[in-house]
Coordinates of C-alpha atoms in Angstrom, one line a residue:
X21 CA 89.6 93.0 114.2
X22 CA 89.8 93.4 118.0
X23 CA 92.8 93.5 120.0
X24 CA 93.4 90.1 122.6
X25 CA 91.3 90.3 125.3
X26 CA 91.8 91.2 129.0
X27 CA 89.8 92.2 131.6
X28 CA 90.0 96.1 133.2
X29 CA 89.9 97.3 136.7
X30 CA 88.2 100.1 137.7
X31 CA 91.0 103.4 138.4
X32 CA 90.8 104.8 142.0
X33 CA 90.6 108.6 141.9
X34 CA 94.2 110.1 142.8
X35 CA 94.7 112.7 145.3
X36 CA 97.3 115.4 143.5
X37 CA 100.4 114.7 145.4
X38 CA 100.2 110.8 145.6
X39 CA 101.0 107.9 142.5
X40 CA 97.7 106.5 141.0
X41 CA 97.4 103.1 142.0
X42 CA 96.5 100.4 139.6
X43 CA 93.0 99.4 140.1
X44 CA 92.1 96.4 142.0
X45 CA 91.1 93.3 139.5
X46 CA 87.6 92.0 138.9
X47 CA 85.4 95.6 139.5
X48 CA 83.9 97.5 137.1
X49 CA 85.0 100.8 135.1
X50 CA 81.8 102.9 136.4
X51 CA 80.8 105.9 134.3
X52 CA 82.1 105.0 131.3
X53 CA 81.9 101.5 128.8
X54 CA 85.7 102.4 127.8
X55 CA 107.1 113.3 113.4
X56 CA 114.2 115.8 109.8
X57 CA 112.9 118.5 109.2
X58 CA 115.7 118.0 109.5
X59 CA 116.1 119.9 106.8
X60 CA 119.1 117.2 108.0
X61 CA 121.1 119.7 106.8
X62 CA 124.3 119.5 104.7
X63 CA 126.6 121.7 104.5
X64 CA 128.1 121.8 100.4
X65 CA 128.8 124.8 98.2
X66 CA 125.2 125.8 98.7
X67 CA 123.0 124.7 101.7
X68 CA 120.6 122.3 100.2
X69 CA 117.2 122.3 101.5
X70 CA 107.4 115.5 107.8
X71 CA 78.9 101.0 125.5
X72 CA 77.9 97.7 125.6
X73 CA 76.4 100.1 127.8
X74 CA 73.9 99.3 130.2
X75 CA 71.0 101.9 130.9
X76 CA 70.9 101.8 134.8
X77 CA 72.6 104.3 137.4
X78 CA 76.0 103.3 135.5
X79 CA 77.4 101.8 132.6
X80 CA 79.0 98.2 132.3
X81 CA 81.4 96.4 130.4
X82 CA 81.3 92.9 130.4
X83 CA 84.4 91.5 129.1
X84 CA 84.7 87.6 127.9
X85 CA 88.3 86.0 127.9
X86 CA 88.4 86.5 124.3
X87 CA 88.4 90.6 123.5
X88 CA 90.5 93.4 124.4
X89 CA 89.0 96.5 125.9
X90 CA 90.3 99.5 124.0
X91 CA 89.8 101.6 126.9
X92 CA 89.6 105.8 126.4
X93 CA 91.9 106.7 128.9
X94 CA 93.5 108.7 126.6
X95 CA 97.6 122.1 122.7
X96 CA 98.3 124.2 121.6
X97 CA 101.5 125.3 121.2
X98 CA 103.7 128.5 119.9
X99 CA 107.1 128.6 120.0
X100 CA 109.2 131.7 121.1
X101 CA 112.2 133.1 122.9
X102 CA 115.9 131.6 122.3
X103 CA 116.5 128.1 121.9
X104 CA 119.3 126.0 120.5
X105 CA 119.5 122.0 119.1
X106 CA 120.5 119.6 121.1
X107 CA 121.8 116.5 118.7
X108 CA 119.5 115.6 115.5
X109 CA 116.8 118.3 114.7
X110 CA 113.8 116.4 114.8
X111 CA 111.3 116.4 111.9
X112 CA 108.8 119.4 112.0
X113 CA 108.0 122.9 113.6
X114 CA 109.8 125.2 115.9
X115 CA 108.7 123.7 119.0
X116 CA 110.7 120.3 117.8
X117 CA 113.7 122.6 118.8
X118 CA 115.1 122.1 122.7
X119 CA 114.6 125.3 124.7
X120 CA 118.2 126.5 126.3
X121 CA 116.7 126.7 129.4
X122 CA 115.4 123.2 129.1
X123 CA 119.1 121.8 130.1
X124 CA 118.9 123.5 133.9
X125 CA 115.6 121.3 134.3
X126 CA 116.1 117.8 135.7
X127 CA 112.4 116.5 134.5
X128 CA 111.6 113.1 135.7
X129 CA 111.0 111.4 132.3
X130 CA 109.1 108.0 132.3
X131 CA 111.7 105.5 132.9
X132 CA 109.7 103.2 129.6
X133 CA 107.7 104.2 126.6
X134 CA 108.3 107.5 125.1
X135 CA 107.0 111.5 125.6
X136 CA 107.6 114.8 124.1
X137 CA 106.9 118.1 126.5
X138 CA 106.4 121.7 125.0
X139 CA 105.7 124.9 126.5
X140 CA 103.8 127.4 124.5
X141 CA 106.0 130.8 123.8
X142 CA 109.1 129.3 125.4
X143 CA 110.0 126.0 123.3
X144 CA 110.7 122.2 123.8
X145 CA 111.8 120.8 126.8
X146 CA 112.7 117.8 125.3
X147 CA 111.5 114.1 124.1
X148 CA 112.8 110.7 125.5
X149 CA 112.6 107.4 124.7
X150 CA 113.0 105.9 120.7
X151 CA 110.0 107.8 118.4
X152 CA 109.2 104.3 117.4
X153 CA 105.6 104.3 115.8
X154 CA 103.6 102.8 118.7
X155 CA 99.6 102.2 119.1
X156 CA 97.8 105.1 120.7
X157 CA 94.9 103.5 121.5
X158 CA 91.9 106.4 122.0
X159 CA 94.2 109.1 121.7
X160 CA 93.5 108.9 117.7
X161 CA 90.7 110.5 118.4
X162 CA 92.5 113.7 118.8
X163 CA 92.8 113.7 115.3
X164 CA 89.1 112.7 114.5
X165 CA 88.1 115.6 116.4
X166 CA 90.2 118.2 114.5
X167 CA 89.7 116.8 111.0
X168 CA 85.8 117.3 112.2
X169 CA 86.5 120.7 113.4
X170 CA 88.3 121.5 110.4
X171 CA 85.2 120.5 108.0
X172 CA 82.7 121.7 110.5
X173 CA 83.8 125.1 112.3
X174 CA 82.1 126.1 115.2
X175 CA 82.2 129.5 117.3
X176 CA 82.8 129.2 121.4
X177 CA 80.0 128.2 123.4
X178 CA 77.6 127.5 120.2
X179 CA 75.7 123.9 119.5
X180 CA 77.2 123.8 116.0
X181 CA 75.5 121.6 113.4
X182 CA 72.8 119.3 113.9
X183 CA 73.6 115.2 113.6
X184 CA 71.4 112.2 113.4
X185 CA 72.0 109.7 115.2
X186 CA 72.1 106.2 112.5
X187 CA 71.1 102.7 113.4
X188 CA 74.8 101.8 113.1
X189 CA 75.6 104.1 116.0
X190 CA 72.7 103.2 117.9
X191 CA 73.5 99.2 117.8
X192 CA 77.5 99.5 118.7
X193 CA 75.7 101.7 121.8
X194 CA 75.6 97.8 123.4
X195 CA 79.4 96.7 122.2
X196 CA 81.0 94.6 125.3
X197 CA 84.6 94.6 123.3
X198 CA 85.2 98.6 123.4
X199 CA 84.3 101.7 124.6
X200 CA 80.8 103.6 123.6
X201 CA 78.4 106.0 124.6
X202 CA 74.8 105.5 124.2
X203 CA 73.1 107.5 121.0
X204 CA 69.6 106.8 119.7
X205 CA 68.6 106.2 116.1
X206 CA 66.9 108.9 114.6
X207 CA 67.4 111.1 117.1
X208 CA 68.9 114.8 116.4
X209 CA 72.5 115.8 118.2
X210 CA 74.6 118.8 118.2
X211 CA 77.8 118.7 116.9
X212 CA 79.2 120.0 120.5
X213 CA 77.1 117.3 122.1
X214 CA 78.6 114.1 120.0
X215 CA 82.2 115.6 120.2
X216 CA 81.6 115.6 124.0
X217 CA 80.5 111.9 123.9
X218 CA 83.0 110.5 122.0
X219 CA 86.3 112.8 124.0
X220 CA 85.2 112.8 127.1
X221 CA 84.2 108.7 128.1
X222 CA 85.6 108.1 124.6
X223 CA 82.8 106.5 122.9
X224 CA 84.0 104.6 119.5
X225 CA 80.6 104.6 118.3
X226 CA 80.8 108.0 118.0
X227 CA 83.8 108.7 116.6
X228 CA 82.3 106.5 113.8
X229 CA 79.1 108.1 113.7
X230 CA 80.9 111.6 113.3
X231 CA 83.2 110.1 110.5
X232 CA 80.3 109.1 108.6
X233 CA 78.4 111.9 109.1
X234 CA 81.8 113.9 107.5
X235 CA 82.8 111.8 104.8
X236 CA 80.1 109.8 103.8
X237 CA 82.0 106.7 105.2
X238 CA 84.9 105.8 107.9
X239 CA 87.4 104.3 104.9
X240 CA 86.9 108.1 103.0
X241 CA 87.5 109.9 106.8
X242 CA 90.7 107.6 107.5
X243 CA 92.2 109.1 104.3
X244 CA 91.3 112.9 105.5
X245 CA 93.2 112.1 108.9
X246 CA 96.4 110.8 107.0
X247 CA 96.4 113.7 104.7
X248 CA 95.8 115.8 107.8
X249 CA 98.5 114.4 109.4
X250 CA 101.0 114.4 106.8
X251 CA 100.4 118.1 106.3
X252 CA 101.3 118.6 109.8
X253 CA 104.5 117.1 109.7
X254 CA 103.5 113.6 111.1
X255 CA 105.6 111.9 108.8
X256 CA 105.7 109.0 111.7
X257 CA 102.1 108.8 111.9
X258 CA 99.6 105.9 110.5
X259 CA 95.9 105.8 111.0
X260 CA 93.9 103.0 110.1
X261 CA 90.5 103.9 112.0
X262 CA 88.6 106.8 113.5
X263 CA 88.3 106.0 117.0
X264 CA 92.3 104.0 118.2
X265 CA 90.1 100.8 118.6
X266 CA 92.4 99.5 115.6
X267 CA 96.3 98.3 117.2
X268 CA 97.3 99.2 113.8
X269 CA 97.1 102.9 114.2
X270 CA 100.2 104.1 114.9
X271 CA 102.4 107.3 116.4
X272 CA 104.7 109.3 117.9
X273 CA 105.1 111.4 121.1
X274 CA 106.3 114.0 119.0
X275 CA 103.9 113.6 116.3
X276 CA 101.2 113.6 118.7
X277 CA 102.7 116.7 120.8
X278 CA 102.6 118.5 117.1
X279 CA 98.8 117.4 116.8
X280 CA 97.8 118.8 120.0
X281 CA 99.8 122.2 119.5
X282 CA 97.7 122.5 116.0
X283 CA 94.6 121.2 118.1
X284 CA 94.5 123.4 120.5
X285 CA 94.4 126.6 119.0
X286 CA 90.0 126.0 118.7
X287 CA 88.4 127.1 120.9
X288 CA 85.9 124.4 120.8
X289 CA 88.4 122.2 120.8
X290 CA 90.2 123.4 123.9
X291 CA 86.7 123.2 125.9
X292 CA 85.5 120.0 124.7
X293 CA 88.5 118.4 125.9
X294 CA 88.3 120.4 129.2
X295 CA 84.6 119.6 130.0
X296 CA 84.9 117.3 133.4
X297 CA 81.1 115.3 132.6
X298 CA 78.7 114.7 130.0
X299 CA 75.2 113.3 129.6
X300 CA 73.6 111.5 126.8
X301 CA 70.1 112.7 125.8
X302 CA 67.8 110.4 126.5
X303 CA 69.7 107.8 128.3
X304 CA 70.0 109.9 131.6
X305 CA 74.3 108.5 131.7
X306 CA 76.4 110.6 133.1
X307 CA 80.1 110.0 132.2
X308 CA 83.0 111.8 134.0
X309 CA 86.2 112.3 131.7
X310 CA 88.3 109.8 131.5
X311 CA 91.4 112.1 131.7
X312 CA 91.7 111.7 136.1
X313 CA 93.9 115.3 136.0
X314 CA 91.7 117.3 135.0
X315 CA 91.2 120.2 137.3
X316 CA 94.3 119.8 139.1
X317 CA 97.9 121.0 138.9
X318 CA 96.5 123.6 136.2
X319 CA 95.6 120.5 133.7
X320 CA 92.7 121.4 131.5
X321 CA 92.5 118.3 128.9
X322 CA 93.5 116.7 127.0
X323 CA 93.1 112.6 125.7
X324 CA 93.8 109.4 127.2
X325 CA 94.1 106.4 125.7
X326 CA 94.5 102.7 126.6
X327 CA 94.8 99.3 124.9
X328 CA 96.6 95.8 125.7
X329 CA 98.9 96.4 122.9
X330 CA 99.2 100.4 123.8
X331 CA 99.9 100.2 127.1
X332 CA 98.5 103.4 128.6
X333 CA 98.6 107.1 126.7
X334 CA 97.8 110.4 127.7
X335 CA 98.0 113.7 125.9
X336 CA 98.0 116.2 128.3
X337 CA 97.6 120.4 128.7
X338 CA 98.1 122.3 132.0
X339 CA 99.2 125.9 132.7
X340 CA 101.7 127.6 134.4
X341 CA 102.4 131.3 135.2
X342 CA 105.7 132.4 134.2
X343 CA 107.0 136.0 134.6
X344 CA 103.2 137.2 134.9
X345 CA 102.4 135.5 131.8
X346 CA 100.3 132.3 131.8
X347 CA 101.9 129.6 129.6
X348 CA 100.3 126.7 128.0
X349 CA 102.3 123.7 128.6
X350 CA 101.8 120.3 126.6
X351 CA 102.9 116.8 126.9
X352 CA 102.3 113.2 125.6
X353 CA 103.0 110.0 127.3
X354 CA 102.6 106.8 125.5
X355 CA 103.7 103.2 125.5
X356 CA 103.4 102.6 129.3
X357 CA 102.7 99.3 130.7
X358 CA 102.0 98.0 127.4
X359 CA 101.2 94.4 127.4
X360 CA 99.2 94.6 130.6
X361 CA 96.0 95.3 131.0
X362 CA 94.4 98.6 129.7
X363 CA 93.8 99.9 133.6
X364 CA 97.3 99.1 134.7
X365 CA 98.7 100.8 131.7
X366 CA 96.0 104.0 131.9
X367 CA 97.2 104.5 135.4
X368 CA 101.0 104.5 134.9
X369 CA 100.0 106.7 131.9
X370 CA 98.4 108.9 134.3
X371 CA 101.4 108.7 136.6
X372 CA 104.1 109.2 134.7
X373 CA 102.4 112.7 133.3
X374 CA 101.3 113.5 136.9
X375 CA 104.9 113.4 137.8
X376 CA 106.3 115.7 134.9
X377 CA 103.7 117.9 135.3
X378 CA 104.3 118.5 139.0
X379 CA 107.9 119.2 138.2
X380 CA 107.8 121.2 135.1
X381 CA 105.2 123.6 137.1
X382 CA 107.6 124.1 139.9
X383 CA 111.0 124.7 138.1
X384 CA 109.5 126.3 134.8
X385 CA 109.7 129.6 136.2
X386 CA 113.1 129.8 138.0
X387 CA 113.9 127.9 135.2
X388 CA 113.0 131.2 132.9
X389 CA 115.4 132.9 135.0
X390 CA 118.3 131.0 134.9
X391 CA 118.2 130.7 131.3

């Protein structure tokens, strides 16, 4: 059932060192129709052991008064070096546990919401805010596109398997109440191609048409992302659908930090999410990614994600060099602006990262040396 309705606003395109504004009411969105581990542990005798789319020189969405736009504005990760706990040891892997170093940076955490930050061969730098299951709007599809890559490996650079397009896909093509990309029936798509289309302007339909493609049906693919996600540790995790359209899916910063450390480490993965455009075959639509950092401040993906009931979400993945050594550094934001509209919460989404990311960039390697 959809979410309540509201009508977007398209988002400006921010310069790197100033806030994203919220878009201005009434335009159109153009390009795209839009975890204790605790081993807890106790200490005893013995230590006892988580589109409507329109076919023109853009897409539309029309939105009536009555639906909610579930908008896609939506790492990897290794843990290393020293690092200590600070309070409760969160459920999970090593990169749940705070980095020492993390305590001489002053990161300016969202001031709402909650998000989790991990650098890759260095450790956690922390999570704020209560990990409360929350929607995540598009950012489920994260884990639709790793179950998928899971079933379906692909090598670097290849096509991977071929995909026909059903008359199911085709149809939710013209949805006005969420985001899709155009596919036509009975046409043959690559793997690479769909997983472009439904990560980079988010398309539902396609998230859909990949599930059933996988599992035979979207109920039997649902169950592969929960086991999925339970053996990855997201014991605060819930999905309910394949493509975040569904207010009922539900998740964690943290459990969504340890999805995009497992994530990441695919290659295909890692360039699917950093591709900046896509085209559908045979509708001559460009879409740009919906993720507006890409390409700056060292940010090569990752998902946004934004709903009335979501607020705005973005998983992010930048780089920074440390002591001659390029890290991967990842983050989630969700939870901001929820209750608003889906542009309003996408761009404080996009704000609040762009504002972490600027500062773990700078401080992360004097940072390494004062630790």
């Amino acid at each position: 059932m959809p979410d309540t309705p509201t009508v977007p606003a398209p988002d400006p395109t921010p310069t790197p060192a100033a806030p994203i504004p919220a878009p201005a009411a009434g335009n159109d969105f153009r390009g795209r129709v839009r975890s204790r581990f605790g081993f807890g542990s106790r200490l005893r005798a013995r230590l006892s052991f988580r589109f409507r789319f329109r076919l023109r020189r853009s897409v539309l969405v029309p939105l009536t008064a009555a639906v909610v736009l579930v908008a896609g504005t939506g790492g990897w990760y290794a843990a290393g070096g020293g690092r200590s706990t600070v309070g409760p040891a969160p459920a999970g892997g090593p990169g749940d546990v705070v980095a020492p170093l993390a305590r001489s940076m002053h990161l300016p955490w969202p001031r709402e919401g909650q998000a989790s930050v991990a650098v890759e061969g260095i450790g956690s730098l922390g999570t704020r805010g209560e990990q409360k299951p929350v929607p995540i709007a598009s950012v489920t599809k994260v884990m639709t596109a790793y179950v998928i890559l899971k079933d379906h490996p692909m090598r670097a650079d290849a096509p991977g398997a071929t995909v026909v397009a059903d008359r199911r896909a085709a149809d939710e093509s013209y949805s006005s109440v969420e985001t899709t990309a155009p596919v036509l029936a009975g046409r043959e798509y690559t793997q690479r191609r769909l997983l472009e289309l439904m990560m980079v302007p988010s398309g539902n339909n396609v998230a859909r048409l990949l599930a059933r493609w996988d599992a035979g049906g979207e109920k039997a693919f649902v169950a592969k992302m929960n086991r999925t996600a339970a053996g990855l540790g997201m014991r605060a995790t819930t999905y309910t659908g394949v493509s975040g359209m569904e207010a009922s899916t539900r998740s964690t910063a943290a459990d969504q930090l340890r999805l995009a450390r497992a994530a990441m480490k695919d290659p295909v993965f890692r360039q699917v999410v950093a591709t900046a455009s896509v085209t559908a075959p045979g509708a001559g639509v460009t879409f740009r990614n919906t993720n507006k950092l890409l390409g700056r401040d060292g940010v090569i993906g990752l998902k946004t994600g934004s709903s009335t009931p979501a607020g705005g979400n973005l998983v992010w993945a930048t780089t920074q060099e440390v002591a001659g050594v390029s890290r991967l550094v990842l983050g989630v934001v969700l939870h901001q602006r929820a209750g608003t509209t889906p542009a309003e919460g996408s761009a404080a989404a996009h704000e609040a990262s762009r504002v972490l990311i600027t500062a773990i960039r700078a401080d992360l390697p004097a940072a390494v040396n004062r630790a």
